[in-house]
mmCIF file of C-alpha atoms in Angstrom:
data_model
loop_
_atom_site.group_PDB
_atom_site.id
_atom_site.type_symbol
_atom_site.label_atom_id
_atom_site.label_comp_id
_atom_site.label_asym_id
_atom_site.label_seq_id
_atom_site.Cartn_x
_atom_site.Cartn_y
_atom_site.Cartn_z
ATOM 1 C CA MET A 1180 0.000 0.000 0.000
ATOM 2 C CA GLN A 1181 1.464 3.338 -1.090
ATOM 3 C CA ARG A 1182 1.884 6.051 1.495
ATOM 4 C CA GLN A 1183 -0.152 9.107 0.552
ATOM 5 C CA MET A 1184 2.019 12.174 0.071
ATOM 6 C CA PRO A 1185 1.108 15.250 2.109
ATOM 7 C CA ILE A 1186 -0.372 18.210 0.265
ATOM 8 C CA ASP A 1187 1.464 21.476 0.930
ATOM 9 C CA ILE A 1188 -0.679 24.050 -0.899
ATOM 10 C CA TYR A 1189 -4.391 24.047 -1.723
ATOM 11 C CA VAL A 1190 -6.093 26.126 -4.425
ATOM 12 C CA HIS A 1191 -9.809 26.759 -4.978
ATOM 13 C CA PRO A 1192 -10.723 29.106 -7.880
ATOM 14 C CA SER A 1193 -14.112 30.173 -6.523
ATOM 15 C CA GLN A 1194 -13.755 29.928 -2.732
ATOM 16 C CA GLY A 1195 -10.056 30.686 -2.287
ATOM 17 C CA ASP A 1196 -8.234 33.909 -1.447
ATOM 18 C CA ASP A 1197 -4.709 34.742 -2.580
ATOM 19 C CA ALA A 1198 -4.185 36.620 0.692
ATOM 20 C CA ALA A 1199 -4.909 33.420 2.651
ATOM 21 C CA SER A 1200 -2.398 30.904 3.992
ATOM 22 C CA GLY A 1201 -2.892 28.332 1.221
ATOM 23 C CA ASP A 1202 -3.694 25.420 3.540
ATOM 24 C CA SER A 1203 -6.742 23.149 3.331
ATOM 25 C CA LEU A 1204 -8.898 25.488 5.450
ATOM 26 C CA ALA A 1205 -7.760 28.684 3.718
ATOM 27 C CA PRO A 1206 -6.803 27.854 0.104
ATOM 28 C CA PHE A 1207 -5.347 30.251 -2.402
ATOM 29 C CA LYS A 1208 -7.594 31.416 -5.220
ATOM 30 C CA THR A 1209 -5.113 31.062 -8.091
ATOM 31 C CA LEU A 1210 -2.538 28.553 -9.208
ATOM 32 C CA THR A 1211 -0.415 31.578 -10.125
ATOM 33 C CA ARG A 1212 -0.164 32.510 -6.428
ATOM 34 C CA ALA A 1213 0.513 28.911 -5.393
ATOM 35 C CA LEU A 1214 3.376 28.621 -7.874
ATOM 36 C CA GLN A 1215 4.882 31.867 -6.560
ATOM 37 C CA GLN A 1216 4.921 30.341 -3.067
ATOM 38 C CA SER A 1217 6.289 26.967 -4.172
ATOM 39 C CA ARG A 1218 9.686 25.401 -3.662
ATOM 40 C CA PRO A 1219 11.122 22.042 -4.766
ATOM 41 C CA GLY A 1220 9.186 19.165 -3.231
ATOM 42 C CA VAL A 1221 5.897 21.050 -2.844
ATOM 43 C CA ILE A 1222 2.624 19.426 -3.940
ATOM 44 C CA ILE A 1223 -0.187 21.767 -5.056
ATOM 45 C CA GLN A 1224 -3.737 20.393 -4.912
ATOM 46 C CA LEU A 1225 -6.233 22.021 -7.286
ATOM 47 C CA SER A 1226 -9.948 21.929 -6.484
ATOM 48 C CA ARG A 1227 -12.487 21.509 -9.245
ATOM 49 C CA GLY A 1228 -13.217 24.650 -11.198
ATOM 50 C CA THR A 1229 -11.943 26.765 -14.080
ATOM 51 C CA TYR A 1230 -8.563 28.480 -13.772
ATOM 52 C CA SER A 1231 -8.519 31.409 -16.207
ATOM 53 C CA VAL A 1232 -7.716 35.097 -16.591
ATOM 54 C CA GLU A 1233 -11.226 35.783 -15.292
ATOM 55 C CA THR A 1234 -10.394 34.011 -12.031
ATOM 56 C CA GLY A 1235 -7.067 35.825 -11.683
ATOM 57 C CA GLU A 1236 -4.557 33.536 -13.419
ATOM 58 C CA ARG A 1237 -1.576 34.915 -15.313
ATOM 59 C CA PHE A 1238 -0.407 32.889 -18.294
ATOM 60 C CA PRO A 1239 1.694 31.060 -19.094
ATOM 61 C CA LEU A 1240 1.736 29.143 -15.826
ATOM 62 C CA LEU A 1241 5.376 28.201 -15.111
ATOM 63 C CA ILE A 1242 5.788 25.044 -13.060
ATOM 64 C CA THR A 1243 9.397 24.959 -11.921
ATOM 65 C CA ALA A 1244 11.730 22.122 -10.958
ATOM 66 C CA GLY A 1245 10.596 19.815 -8.201
ATOM 67 C CA VAL A 1246 6.991 21.071 -7.934
ATOM 68 C CA SER A 1247 3.980 18.783 -8.398
ATOM 69 C CA VAL A 1248 0.504 19.977 -9.409
ATOM 70 C CA LEU A 1249 -2.374 17.570 -8.806
ATOM 71 C CA GLY A 1250 -6.006 17.889 -9.916
ATOM 72 C CA ASN A 1251 -8.513 15.113 -10.613
ATOM 73 C CA LEU A 1252 -6.231 12.223 -11.538
ATOM 74 C CA PRO A 1253 -8.868 9.418 -11.601
ATOM 75 C CA GLY A 1254 -11.036 11.528 -13.920
ATOM 76 C CA GLN A 1255 -8.166 12.534 -16.252
ATOM 77 C CA GLY A 1256 -8.601 16.166 -15.295
ATOM 78 C CA GLN A 1257 -12.384 16.321 -15.581
ATOM 79 C CA GLY A 1258 -13.620 19.496 -13.910
ATOM 80 C CA VAL A 1259 -10.137 20.949 -13.255
ATOM 81 C CA ILE A 1260 -9.669 23.228 -16.264
ATOM 82 C CA LEU A 1261 -6.658 25.433 -17.020
ATOM 83 C CA THR A 1262 -7.683 27.657 -19.924
ATOM 84 C CA GLY A 1263 -5.816 30.653 -21.266
ATOM 85 C CA SER A 1264 -2.705 31.753 -23.114
ATOM 86 C CA GLY A 1265 0.301 33.959 -22.602
ATOM 87 C CA ARG A 1266 3.579 34.756 -24.306
ATOM 88 C CA TYR A 1267 6.467 32.384 -23.656
ATOM 89 C CA ASP A 1268 9.883 33.097 -25.170
ATOM 90 C CA SER A 1269 11.188 29.684 -26.177
ATOM 91 C CA PRO A 1270 14.982 29.339 -26.487
ATOM 92 C CA SER A 1271 14.539 27.390 -29.731
ATOM 93 C CA PHE A 1272 11.319 28.799 -31.237
ATOM 94 C CA GLY A 1273 11.056 32.385 -29.978
ATOM 95 C CA PRO A 1274 7.737 33.891 -28.832
ATOM 96 C CA GLN A 1275 4.930 31.344 -28.397
ATOM 97 C CA SER A 1276 1.362 31.354 -27.070
ATOM 98 C CA VAL A 1277 1.336 28.828 -24.225
ATOM 99 C CA THR A 1278 -0.916 27.812 -21.337
ATOM 100 C CA VAL A 1279 1.519 25.840 -19.139
ATOM 101 C CA VAL A 1280 5.330 25.591 -19.219
ATOM 102 C CA LEU A 1281 6.978 22.638 -17.464
ATOM 103 C CA GLN A 1282 10.572 23.205 -16.374
ATOM 104 C CA GLY A 1283 12.851 20.576 -14.871
ATOM 105 C CA SER A 1284 11.591 17.422 -13.169
ATOM 106 C CA VAL A 1285 8.063 18.601 -12.353
ATOM 107 C CA GLU A 1286 4.814 16.631 -12.251
ATOM 108 C CA LEU A 1287 1.441 17.626 -13.693
ATOM 109 C CA ARG A 1288 -1.365 15.168 -13.011
ATOM 110 C CA GLY A 1289 -5.108 15.198 -13.497
ATOM 111 C CA VAL A 1290 -5.859 18.533 -15.163
ATOM 112 C CA THR A 1291 -7.549 19.618 -18.397
ATOM 113 C CA VAL A 1292 -5.559 22.138 -20.453
ATOM 114 C CA THR A 1293 -7.068 24.301 -23.207
ATOM 115 C CA ASN A 1294 -5.365 27.038 -25.249
ATOM 116 C CA PRO A 1295 -7.986 28.797 -27.393
ATOM 117 C CA GLU A 1296 -5.477 30.853 -29.398
ATOM 118 C CA ALA A 1297 -5.207 30.021 -33.111
ATOM 119 C CA LYS A 1298 -1.510 29.079 -32.731
ATOM 120 C CA GLY A 1299 -1.722 28.133 -29.087
ATOM 121 C CA THR A 1300 0.044 25.264 -27.309
ATOM 122 C CA GLY A 1301 -1.394 23.699 -24.176
ATOM 123 C CA ILE A 1302 1.780 22.387 -22.476
ATOM 124 C CA TRP A 1303 5.313 23.389 -23.518
ATOM 125 C CA ILE A 1304 8.203 21.083 -22.535
ATOM 126 C CA GLU A 1305 11.691 22.231 -23.506
ATOM 127 C CA SER A 1306 14.854 20.426 -22.375
ATOM 128 C CA ALA A 1307 13.058 19.271 -19.224
ATOM 129 C CA THR A 1308 12.236 15.900 -17.637
ATOM 130 C CA PRO A 1309 8.632 16.218 -16.385
ATOM 131 C CA THR A 1310 5.899 13.660 -15.872
ATOM 132 C CA VAL A 1311 2.469 14.423 -17.358
ATOM 133 C CA SER A 1312 -0.102 11.882 -16.254
ATOM 134 C CA GLY A 1313 -3.865 11.533 -16.374
ATOM 135 C CA CYS A 1314 -4.416 14.868 -18.142
ATOM 136 C CA THR A 1315 -6.753 15.938 -20.943
ATOM 137 C CA LEU A 1316 -5.477 18.235 -23.707
ATOM 138 C CA SER A 1317 -8.446 19.660 -25.559
ATOM 139 C CA LYS A 1318 -9.286 22.439 -28.004
ATOM 140 C CA CYS A 1319 -5.761 23.808 -28.365
ATOM 141 C CA GLY A 1320 -5.292 25.912 -31.481
ATOM 142 C CA ARG A 1321 -2.043 24.205 -32.433
ATOM 143 C CA GLU A 1322 -0.915 21.268 -30.256
ATOM 144 C CA GLY A 1323 -1.913 19.867 -26.908
ATOM 145 C CA ILE A 1324 1.688 19.198 -25.861
ATOM 146 C CA LEU A 1325 4.901 20.270 -27.615
ATOM 147 C CA VAL A 1326 8.191 18.596 -26.620
ATOM 148 C CA THR A 1327 11.404 20.186 -27.878
ATOM 149 C CA GLY A 1328 15.092 20.739 -27.197
ATOM 150 C CA LYS A 1329 16.611 17.769 -25.359
ATOM 151 C CA ALA A 1330 13.481 17.126 -23.332
ATOM 152 C CA ASP A 1331 12.958 13.636 -21.924
ATOM 153 C CA PRO A 1332 9.427 13.542 -20.483
ATOM 154 C CA VAL A 1333 7.100 10.748 -19.440
ATOM 155 C CA ILE A 1334 3.617 11.346 -20.881
ATOM 156 C CA THR A 1335 1.163 8.697 -19.791
ATOM 157 C CA SER A 1336 -2.571 7.987 -19.525
ATOM 158 C CA CYS A 1337 -3.558 11.290 -21.160
ATOM 159 C CA GLN A 1338 -6.373 12.172 -23.554
ATOM 160 C CA PHE A 1339 -5.740 14.352 -26.629
ATOM 161 C CA GLN A 1340 -8.915 15.545 -28.325
ATOM 162 C CA ASP A 1341 -10.012 18.320 -30.710
ATOM 163 C CA ASN A 1342 -6.549 19.873 -31.164
ATOM 164 C CA LEU A 1343 -4.752 20.676 -34.414
ATOM 165 C CA ALA A 1344 -2.071 18.223 -33.233
ATOM 166 C CA GLY A 1345 -2.447 16.161 -30.100
ATOM 167 C CA LEU A 1346 1.258 15.688 -29.327
ATOM 168 C CA THR A 1347 4.331 17.002 -31.164
ATOM 169 C CA LEU A 1348 7.988 16.079 -30.576
ATOM 170 C CA VAL A 1349 10.782 17.968 -32.370
ATOM 171 C CA ARG A 1350 14.515 18.770 -32.202
ATOM 172 C CA TYR A 1351 16.290 16.138 -30.028
ATOM 173 C CA ALA A 1352 13.321 15.171 -27.872
ATOM 174 C CA ARG A 1353 13.232 11.728 -26.313
ATOM 175 C CA GLY A 1354 10.908 10.424 -23.630
ATOM 176 C CA GLU A 1355 8.247 7.796 -23.083
ATOM 177 C CA ILE A 1356 4.775 8.181 -24.598
ATOM 178 C CA ARG A 1357 2.571 5.410 -23.241
ATOM 179 C CA ASN A 1358 -1.047 4.470 -22.568
ATOM 180 C CA ASN A 1359 -2.466 7.657 -24.112
ATOM 181 C CA THR A 1360 -5.470 8.124 -26.409
ATOM 182 C CA ALA A 1361 -5.633 10.685 -29.226
ATOM 183 C CA ARG A 1362 -8.857 11.100 -31.168
ATOM 184 C CA LEU A 1363 -10.570 13.779 -33.255
ATOM 185 C CA ASN A 1364 -7.358 15.767 -33.813
ATOM 186 C CA GLN A 1365 -6.065 16.800 -37.214
ATOM 187 C CA PHE A 1366 -2.867 14.921 -36.306
ATOM 188 C CA GLY A 1367 -2.749 12.563 -33.349
ATOM 189 C CA LEU A 1368 1.063 12.508 -33.099
ATOM 190 C CA THR A 1369 3.770 14.314 -35.069
ATOM 191 C CA ILE A 1370 7.483 13.554 -34.683
ATOM 192 C CA SER A 1371 10.160 15.463 -36.597
ATOM 193 C CA ASP A 1372 13.796 16.628 -36.681
ATOM 194 C CA GLN A 1373 15.904 14.103 -34.704
ATOM 195 C CA ALA A 1374 13.350 13.228 -32.066
ATOM 196 C CA ALA A 1375 13.432 9.608 -30.876
ATOM 197 C CA PRO A 1376 10.784 8.843 -28.254
ATOM 198 C CA ILE A 1377 9.516 5.409 -27.230
ATOM 199 C CA VAL A 1378 5.805 5.267 -28.147
ATOM 200 C CA SER A 1379 4.039 2.313 -26.561
ATOM 201 C CA ASN A 1380 0.525 1.034 -25.926
ATOM 202 C CA ASN A 1381 -1.301 4.148 -27.157
ATOM 203 C CA GLN A 1382 -4.447 4.518 -29.237
ATOM 204 C CA TRP A 1383 -4.342 6.881 -32.220
ATOM 205 C CA ILE A 1384 -7.914 6.681 -33.492
ATOM 206 C CA GLU A 1385 -10.437 8.789 -35.427
ATOM 207 C CA ASN A 1386 -8.008 11.597 -36.235
ATOM 208 C CA ARG A 1387 -7.447 12.967 -39.748
ATOM 209 C CA CYS A 1388 -3.925 11.484 -39.676
ATOM 210 C CA GLY A 1389 -3.009 9.214 -36.803
ATOM 211 C CA ILE A 1390 0.793 9.638 -36.817
ATOM 212 C CA ALA A 1391 3.144 11.655 -39.064
ATOM 213 C CA ILE A 1392 6.919 11.139 -38.846
ATOM 214 C CA SER A 1393 9.362 13.344 -40.771
ATOM 215 C CA GLY A 1394 12.877 14.793 -40.807
ATOM 216 C CA ALA A 1395 15.451 12.386 -39.387
ATOM 217 C CA ALA A 1396 13.233 11.207 -36.538
ATOM 218 C CA SER A 1397 13.751 7.655 -35.240
ATOM 219 C CA PRO A 1398 10.951 6.805 -32.809
ATOM 220 C CA ILE A 1399 10.291 3.311 -31.477
ATOM 221 C CA PHE A 1400 6.702 1.986 -31.697
ATOM 222 C CA ARG A 1401 5.415 -0.908 -29.612
ATOM 223 C CA GLY A 1402 1.880 -2.086 -28.968
ATOM 224 C CA ASN A 1403 0.022 0.872 -30.500
ATOM 225 C CA VAL A 1404 -3.421 0.846 -32.096
ATOM 226 C CA ILE A 1405 -3.598 3.129 -35.152
ATOM 227 C CA ALA A 1406 -7.106 2.823 -36.519
ATOM 228 C CA GLN A 1407 -10.121 4.530 -38.080
ATOM 229 C CA ASN A 1408 -8.254 7.707 -39.035
ATOM 230 C CA THR A 1409 -9.984 9.548 -41.864
ATOM 231 C CA GLU A 1410 -6.864 9.773 -44.066
ATOM 232 C CA ASP A 1411 -3.667 7.890 -43.159
ATOM 233 C CA GLY A 1412 -2.889 5.811 -40.116
ATOM 234 C CA LEU A 1413 0.915 6.239 -40.127
ATOM 235 C CA THR A 1414 2.761 8.466 -42.623
ATOM 236 C CA VAL A 1415 6.565 8.424 -42.944
ATOM 237 C CA LEU A 1416 8.286 11.348 -44.706
ATOM 238 C CA GLY A 1417 11.835 12.530 -45.412
ATOM 239 C CA GLN A 1418 14.676 10.533 -43.860
ATOM 240 C CA ALA A 1419 12.654 9.297 -40.885
ATOM 241 C CA THR A 1420 13.416 5.737 -39.719
ATOM 242 C CA PRO A 1421 10.750 4.558 -37.286
ATOM 243 C CA ASP A 1422 11.314 1.242 -35.523
ATOM 244 C CA LEU A 1423 8.170 -0.785 -36.198
ATOM 245 C CA GLY A 1424 9.688 -4.083 -35.105
ATOM 246 C CA GLN A 1425 11.689 -6.878 -36.717
ATOM 247 C CA SER A 1426 10.952 -10.517 -37.427
ATOM 248 C CA ASN A 1427 12.782 -11.443 -34.225
ATOM 249 C CA ASP A 1428 11.283 -8.519 -32.294
ATOM 250 C CA PRO A 1429 7.604 -8.122 -33.219
ATOM 251 C CA ALA A 1430 6.318 -4.699 -32.247
ATOM 252 C CA GLY A 1431 2.662 -5.586 -31.793
ATOM 253 C CA ASN A 1432 1.358 -2.438 -33.471
ATOM 254 C CA ARG A 1433 -2.077 -2.761 -35.054
ATOM 255 C CA LEU A 1434 -2.821 -0.569 -38.093
ATOM 256 C CA ARG A 1435 -6.325 -1.104 -39.443
ATOM 257 C CA ASP A 1436 -9.431 0.503 -40.916
ATOM 258 C CA ASN A 1437 -7.744 3.793 -41.840
ATOM 259 C CA HIS A 1438 -9.562 5.447 -44.734
ATOM 260 C CA ARG A 1439 -6.732 6.016 -47.235
ATOM 261 C CA PHE A 1440 -3.624 4.126 -46.103
ATOM 262 C CA ASP A 1441 -2.836 2.195 -42.941
ATOM 263 C CA LEU A 1442 0.885 2.833 -43.571
ATOM 264 C CA ARG A 1443 2.123 5.357 -46.129
ATOM 265 C CA ASN A 1444 5.851 5.480 -46.862
ATOM 266 C CA ALA A 1445 6.304 8.816 -48.602
#
């Protein structure tokens, strides 16, 4: 039986007060205030509600090394909604419209993230090693999560829905992408440049294109379902070399019922 970790800071967007102490009896109103008061090792518990500019949030929300933010993990973020956008100056891409930036070895669990801007990104991960678990990325103008630089995240048990791209990995990104579901996006997963994540036991279903791999990317695919996408299931472009298994190492990926091609080697 796992020992339950103590919660250090509580936040309630409708009943909290940023002048309060931030404990369970007197929660802060905004995640912005909680992050200002955080230090490595702190766990922030978010109550159900919408966290937005209207409730006092300032975007992007920067979660710094060693901090954990916890919402509704069993419900994959249902009812705990971070929605908004602010300018983030990326070292590799310049100014971006972002909802949440994860820096260092942080944890984000059980929240819903929405960026309504036309070129907005929900979660930005750059040369960091965070864990994103049990979250929902929905209605982001560009991608739900973007992973870049030399980032090495773990992204697990998340839902990607109604984004331009559910999840994008570029530059030298690595990491583990497992047990996620992406549906009703234009692109479920895009991998480019020299990114090389391990992508295992995910479902890429009912998108326009399930997975697109380009550049010199070399991801490893194991145990994925890529099905019922309205154009291609898996498209390979440029010099990309995905590992889809060998005769002595079957990958267990299932590509089926995609409208145009299950696998398109372009």
